[in-house]
mmCIF file of C-alpha atoms in Angstrom:
data_model
loop_
_atom_site.group_PDB
_atom_site.id
_atom_site.type_symbol
_atom_site.label_atom_id
_atom_site.label_comp_id
_atom_site.label_asym_id
_atom_site.label_seq_id
_atom_site.Cartn_x
_atom_site.Cartn_y
_atom_site.Cartn_z
ATOM 1 C CA ASP G 10 1.914 3.736 -2.142
ATOM 2 C CA ALA G 11 2.666 5.786 -5.195
ATOM 3 C CA GLY G 12 4.916 8.747 -4.469
ATOM 4 C CA ILE G 13 2.445 11.589 -4.836
ATOM 5 C CA THR G 14 2.475 14.632 -2.600
ATOM 6 C CA GLN G 15 -0.150 17.343 -2.698
ATOM 7 C CA SER G 16 0.288 20.743 -1.088
ATOM 8 C CA PRO G 17 -1.233 22.412 0.714
ATOM 9 C CA ARG G 18 -3.441 19.726 2.244
ATOM 10 C CA HIS G 19 -5.830 22.318 3.644
ATOM 11 C CA LYS G 20 -6.429 25.893 2.632
ATOM 12 C CA VAL G 21 -9.009 28.515 3.472
ATOM 13 C CA THR G 22 -9.124 31.543 1.253
ATOM 14 C CA GLU G 23 -11.425 34.388 0.308
ATOM 15 C CA THR G 24 -13.433 34.898 -2.844
ATOM 16 C CA GLY G 25 -11.430 36.606 -5.546
ATOM 17 C CA THR G 26 -7.989 35.548 -4.385
ATOM 18 C CA PRO G 27 -5.682 33.380 -6.494
ATOM 19 C CA VAL G 28 -4.879 29.894 -5.268
ATOM 20 C CA THR G 29 -2.305 27.383 -6.483
ATOM 21 C CA LEU G 30 -2.315 23.726 -5.567
ATOM 22 C CA ARG G 31 0.773 21.668 -6.199
ATOM 23 C CA CYS G 32 1.114 18.010 -7.078
ATOM 24 C CA HIS G 33 4.557 16.448 -6.904
ATOM 25 C CA GLN G 34 5.343 12.872 -7.987
ATOM 26 C CA THR G 35 8.450 10.775 -7.619
ATOM 27 C CA GLU G 36 7.304 7.990 -9.986
ATOM 28 C CA ASN G 37 8.365 9.642 -13.239
ATOM 29 C CA HIS G 38 4.908 8.919 -14.681
ATOM 30 C CA ARG G 39 4.091 10.715 -17.870
ATOM 31 C CA TYR G 40 0.423 11.440 -17.211
ATOM 32 C CA MET G 41 -0.931 13.658 -14.425
ATOM 33 C CA TYR G 42 -4.493 14.688 -13.648
ATOM 34 C CA TRP G 43 -6.409 17.066 -11.407
ATOM 35 C CA TYR G 44 -9.855 16.023 -10.165
ATOM 36 C CA ARG G 45 -12.340 17.611 -7.821
ATOM 37 C CA GLN G 46 -14.618 15.651 -5.533
ATOM 38 C CA ASP G 47 -17.894 17.050 -4.221
ATOM 39 C CA PRO G 48 -20.866 15.561 -2.352
ATOM 40 C CA GLY G 49 -23.421 14.250 -4.824
ATOM 41 C CA HIS G 50 -20.889 14.022 -7.618
ATOM 42 C CA GLY G 51 -18.287 11.528 -8.589
ATOM 43 C CA LEU G 52 -14.728 12.580 -9.211
ATOM 44 C CA ARG G 53 -14.692 15.081 -12.042
ATOM 45 C CA LEU G 54 -11.700 15.770 -14.228
ATOM 46 C CA ILE G 55 -10.511 19.381 -14.304
ATOM 47 C CA HIS G 56 -7.344 19.238 -16.409
ATOM 48 C CA TYR G 57 -4.755 16.686 -17.308
ATOM 49 C CA SER G 58 -1.234 16.577 -18.667
ATOM 50 C CA TYR G 59 0.357 14.108 -21.046
ATOM 51 C CA GLY G 60 3.870 15.479 -20.787
ATOM 52 C CA VAL G 61 5.925 18.515 -19.906
ATOM 53 C CA LYS G 62 4.154 21.605 -21.208
ATOM 54 C CA ASP G 63 1.396 19.416 -22.687
ATOM 55 C CA THR G 64 -1.979 19.866 -21.025
ATOM 56 C CA ASP G 65 -5.636 19.620 -21.940
ATOM 57 C CA LYS G 66 -9.020 20.405 -20.456
ATOM 58 C CA GLY G 67 -11.295 18.032 -18.640
ATOM 59 C CA GLU G 68 -15.023 18.267 -18.067
ATOM 60 C CA VAL G 69 -14.989 21.062 -15.446
ATOM 61 C CA SER G 70 -12.070 23.237 -16.510
ATOM 62 C CA ASP G 71 -13.729 26.681 -16.327
ATOM 63 C CA GLY G 72 -12.039 28.869 -13.728
ATOM 64 C CA TYR G 73 -8.929 26.682 -13.553
ATOM 65 C CA SER G 74 -5.568 26.676 -15.270
ATOM 66 C CA VAL G 75 -2.664 24.265 -15.026
ATOM 67 C CA SER G 76 1.022 24.189 -15.737
ATOM 68 C CA ARG G 77 3.608 21.465 -16.021
ATOM 69 C CA SER G 78 7.166 22.718 -16.396
ATOM 70 C CA LYS G 79 8.741 19.537 -15.033
ATOM 71 C CA THR G 80 7.747 15.893 -15.196
ATOM 72 C CA GLU G 81 7.347 15.716 -11.447
ATOM 73 C CA ASP G 82 5.200 18.802 -10.840
ATOM 74 C CA PHE G 83 1.675 19.641 -11.941
ATOM 75 C CA LEU G 84 0.192 22.885 -10.676
ATOM 76 C CA LEU G 85 -3.499 23.768 -10.521
ATOM 77 C CA THR G 86 -4.322 27.464 -10.312
ATOM 78 C CA LEU G 87 -7.583 29.166 -9.494
ATOM 79 C CA GLU G 88 -7.049 32.650 -10.882
ATOM 80 C CA SER G 89 -9.867 34.164 -8.825
ATOM 81 C CA ALA G 90 -11.385 31.696 -6.388
ATOM 82 C CA THR G 91 -15.166 31.452 -6.041
ATOM 83 C CA SER G 92 -17.287 29.715 -3.420
ATOM 84 C CA SER G 93 -18.312 27.109 -6.011
ATOM 85 C CA GLN G 94 -14.698 25.997 -6.101
ATOM 86 C CA THR G 95 -14.835 24.890 -2.500
ATOM 87 C CA SER G 96 -14.008 21.230 -2.873
ATOM 88 C CA VAL G 97 -11.527 18.462 -2.270
ATOM 89 C CA TYR G 98 -8.970 18.340 -5.040
ATOM 90 C CA PHE G 99 -7.135 15.185 -5.984
ATOM 91 C CA CYS G 100 -4.095 14.788 -8.125
ATOM 92 C CA ALA G 101 -3.606 11.493 -9.938
ATOM 93 C CA ILE G 102 -0.831 10.000 -12.028
ATOM 94 C CA SER G 103 -0.583 7.116 -14.445
ATOM 95 C CA GLU G 104 2.086 5.489 -16.542
ATOM 96 C CA ARG G 105 -0.234 5.177 -19.478
ATOM 97 C CA ASN G 106 -2.952 7.405 -20.702
ATOM 98 C CA SER G 107 -6.048 6.381 -18.767
ATOM 99 C CA MET G 108 -8.082 7.755 -21.591
ATOM 100 C CA ALA G 109 -6.527 5.606 -24.279
ATOM 101 C CA SER G 110 -5.882 2.410 -22.411
ATOM 102 C CA THR G 111 -6.565 0.691 -19.155
ATOM 103 C CA GLY G 112 -3.956 2.696 -17.311
ATOM 104 C CA GLU G 113 -4.327 2.564 -13.579
ATOM 105 C CA LEU G 114 -4.652 5.874 -11.784
ATOM 106 C CA PHE G 115 -2.784 6.496 -8.538
ATOM 107 C CA PHE G 116 -4.244 9.268 -6.420
ATOM 108 C CA GLY G 117 -2.738 11.674 -3.955
ATOM 109 C CA GLU G 118 -4.173 12.308 -0.491
ATOM 110 C CA GLY G 119 -6.202 15.318 -1.556
ATOM 111 C CA SER G 120 -6.258 19.040 -0.840
ATOM 112 C CA ARG G 121 -9.283 20.496 0.891
ATOM 113 C CA LEU G 122 -9.978 24.031 -0.308
ATOM 114 C CA THR G 123 -12.550 26.295 1.308
ATOM 115 C CA VAL G 124 -13.429 29.557 -0.399
ATOM 116 C CA LEU G 125 -15.268 31.977 1.873
ATOM 117 C CA GLY R 21 -9.403 14.457 6.494
ATOM 118 C CA GLU R 22 -10.213 14.573 2.806
ATOM 119 C CA SER R 23 -13.376 12.582 2.168
ATOM 120 C CA VAL R 24 -16.790 13.195 0.740
ATOM 121 C CA GLY R 25 -18.752 10.369 2.279
ATOM 122 C CA LEU R 26 -21.665 12.558 3.290
ATOM 123 C CA HIS R 27 -25.038 11.910 1.696
ATOM 124 C CA LEU R 28 -23.956 8.663 0.094
ATOM 125 C CA PRO R 29 -25.998 5.459 0.331
ATOM 126 C CA THR R 30 -24.652 3.159 3.007
ATOM 127 C CA LEU R 31 -24.281 -0.597 3.105
ATOM 128 C CA SER R 32 -23.882 -2.036 6.574
ATOM 129 C CA VAL R 33 -22.511 -5.560 6.943
ATOM 130 C CA GLN R 34 -21.427 -7.781 9.784
ATOM 131 C CA GLU R 35 -17.740 -8.507 10.069
ATOM 132 C CA GLY R 36 -17.016 -11.846 8.439
ATOM 133 C CA ASP R 37 -19.983 -11.704 6.088
ATOM 134 C CA ASN R 38 -19.668 -11.203 2.359
ATOM 135 C CA SER R 39 -20.413 -7.760 0.946
ATOM 136 C CA ILE R 40 -21.920 -6.957 -2.411
ATOM 137 C CA ILE R 41 -21.635 -3.408 -3.687
ATOM 138 C CA ASN R 42 -23.565 -2.541 -6.798
ATOM 139 C CA CYS R 43 -23.093 0.007 -9.517
ATOM 140 C CA ALA R 44 -25.362 0.800 -12.423
ATOM 141 C CA TYR R 45 -23.706 2.396 -15.405
ATOM 142 C CA SER R 46 -25.418 4.353 -18.082
ATOM 143 C CA ASN R 47 -23.445 3.931 -21.270
ATOM 144 C CA SER R 48 -23.896 0.622 -23.030
ATOM 145 C CA ALA R 49 -20.778 1.397 -25.079
ATOM 146 C CA SER R 50 -18.533 1.477 -21.993
ATOM 147 C CA ASP R 51 -15.795 -1.094 -22.378
ATOM 148 C CA TYR R 52 -13.713 -0.847 -19.250
ATOM 149 C CA PHE R 53 -14.652 -0.613 -15.591
ATOM 150 C CA ILE R 54 -12.731 -0.028 -12.381
ATOM 151 C CA TRP R 55 -13.610 -0.241 -8.706
ATOM 152 C CA TYR R 56 -11.955 2.172 -6.306
ATOM 153 C CA LYS R 57 -11.871 2.257 -2.516
ATOM 154 C CA GLN R 58 -11.543 5.517 -0.628
ATOM 155 C CA GLU R 59 -10.816 5.456 3.076
ATOM 156 C CA SER R 60 -11.560 8.472 5.201
ATOM 157 C CA GLY R 61 -8.963 11.160 4.719
ATOM 158 C CA LYS R 62 -7.250 9.431 1.831
ATOM 159 C CA GLY R 63 -7.285 9.403 -1.927
ATOM 160 C CA PRO R 64 -9.058 6.713 -3.960
ATOM 161 C CA GLN R 65 -7.212 3.431 -4.298
ATOM 162 C CA PHE R 66 -7.515 0.995 -7.208
ATOM 163 C CA ILE R 67 -9.098 -2.331 -6.265
ATOM 164 C CA ILE R 68 -9.837 -4.249 -9.433
ATOM 165 C CA ASP R 69 -10.777 -3.706 -13.049
ATOM 166 C CA ILE R 70 -12.612 -5.587 -15.770
ATOM 167 C CA ARG R 71 -12.972 -5.274 -19.503
ATOM 168 C CA SER R 72 -16.292 -5.574 -21.254
ATOM 169 C CA ASN R 73 -15.295 -8.831 -22.928
ATOM 170 C CA MET R 74 -15.331 -10.490 -19.511
ATOM 171 C CA ASP R 75 -18.175 -11.062 -17.074
ATOM 172 C CA LYS R 76 -16.175 -11.941 -14.001
ATOM 173 C CA ARG R 77 -12.765 -11.271 -12.603
ATOM 174 C CA GLN R 78 -11.310 -12.279 -9.269
ATOM 175 C CA GLY R 79 -8.704 -10.687 -7.109
ATOM 176 C CA GLN R 80 -7.601 -11.244 -3.574
ATOM 177 C CA ARG R 81 -10.819 -11.503 -1.573
ATOM 178 C CA VAL R 82 -12.658 -9.437 -4.195
ATOM 179 C CA THR R 83 -14.633 -10.374 -7.278
ATOM 180 C CA VAL R 84 -16.083 -8.046 -9.875
ATOM 181 C CA LEU R 85 -19.091 -9.137 -11.911
ATOM 182 C CA LEU R 86 -20.230 -7.417 -15.067
ATOM 183 C CA ASN R 87 -23.705 -7.809 -16.527
ATOM 184 C CA LYS R 88 -23.767 -5.905 -19.785
ATOM 185 C CA THR R 89 -27.364 -6.832 -20.492
ATOM 186 C CA VAL R 90 -28.629 -4.709 -17.624
ATOM 187 C CA LYS R 91 -25.579 -2.432 -17.417
ATOM 188 C CA HIS R 92 -24.734 -3.528 -13.922
ATOM 189 C CA LEU R 93 -21.430 -3.913 -12.162
ATOM 190 C CA SER R 94 -20.918 -5.404 -8.730
ATOM 191 C CA LEU R 95 -18.040 -5.786 -6.325
ATOM 192 C CA GLN R 96 -18.087 -8.732 -3.976
ATOM 193 C CA ILE R 97 -15.869 -8.698 -0.907
ATOM 194 C CA ALA R 98 -15.413 -12.007 0.865
ATOM 195 C CA ALA R 99 -15.182 -12.200 4.655
ATOM 196 C CA THR R 100 -15.552 -8.468 5.141
ATOM 197 C CA GLN R 101 -13.155 -6.946 7.641
ATOM 198 C CA PRO R 102 -13.217 -3.665 9.585
ATOM 199 C CA GLY R 103 -10.471 -2.400 7.298
ATOM 200 C CA ASP R 104 -12.880 -2.688 4.395
ATOM 201 C CA SER R 105 -14.946 0.188 5.774
ATOM 202 C CA ALA R 106 -14.687 2.919 3.161
ATOM 203 C CA VAL R 107 -16.437 4.591 0.271
ATOM 204 C CA TYR R 108 -16.458 2.453 -2.867
ATOM 205 C CA PHE R 109 -17.109 3.766 -6.311
ATOM 206 C CA CYS R 110 -17.020 2.463 -9.809
ATOM 207 C CA ALA R 111 -15.647 4.142 -12.892
ATOM 208 C CA GLU R 112 -16.330 3.421 -16.542
ATOM 209 C CA LYS R 113 -14.579 4.239 -19.760
ATOM 210 C CA THR R 114 -16.064 4.309 -23.211
ATOM 211 C CA GLY R 115 -13.622 3.502 -25.948
ATOM 212 C CA ALA R 116 -10.083 4.631 -26.587
ATOM 213 C CA ASN R 117 -9.247 8.247 -25.827
ATOM 214 C CA SER R 118 -12.263 8.684 -23.590
ATOM 215 C CA LYS R 119 -12.027 9.734 -19.987
ATOM 216 C CA LEU R 120 -12.981 7.742 -16.939
ATOM 217 C CA THR R 121 -16.422 8.631 -15.583
ATOM 218 C CA PHE R 122 -16.753 8.052 -11.866
ATOM 219 C CA GLY R 123 -19.890 7.077 -9.976
ATOM 220 C CA LYS R 124 -20.983 8.847 -6.816
ATOM 221 C CA GLY R 125 -19.986 6.077 -4.433
ATOM 222 C CA ILE R 126 -21.411 3.871 -1.700
ATOM 223 C CA THR R 127 -20.283 3.824 1.906
ATOM 224 C CA LEU R 128 -19.515 0.362 3.308
ATOM 225 C CA SER R 129 -19.787 0.161 7.080
ATOM 226 C CA VAL R 130 -18.563 -2.996 8.799
ATOM 227 C CA ARG R 131 -20.149 -3.883 12.148
ATOM 228 C CA PRO R 132 -17.882 -5.662 14.636
#
């Protein structure tokens, strides 16, 4: 299994509070991604990173920010959590840019976030 | 665990039988397709991929078929085992620099 660790794995928080999810990889892969997974939807891309300090928005980026200060860590922050952000969040990594080639994505185990 | 298998269509098969999981894609310009498997409480796991210039590709116990005429993708699993029980979903990509678009998934349930 690819060395990807997400933390926390479970979190319950209240509306309006900030939340940060962490993704840590030991594979030294250049590309990192944050997805959310909800019933009735496929995985949807929130943000991705193509290198240290290089990030870009995905299809559902509103209400989320990311940071990547080191190759191994990619943080997802909800500045002010809302109930619509209750979801399972997955981090993924790839050696190559999955958007420009056939790069295989390796996923973490997921972080279940509940916003009350 | 982390899974979103609720409200997904379910395919139930007998252990030892072959399974066929289907996926319809919407964009005729999509040129790359991937099948993922997601077990309960885990993240999605790559199974097999296929480019649009192919119509069939085989892996270990799995085969992916692509029919571009009707925009249909299928995953065939030979001699289905209990460990194959999971949610399966397809993903498509349209051209360079595009993102992967994931389908909603199908739950495969294997009867002993």
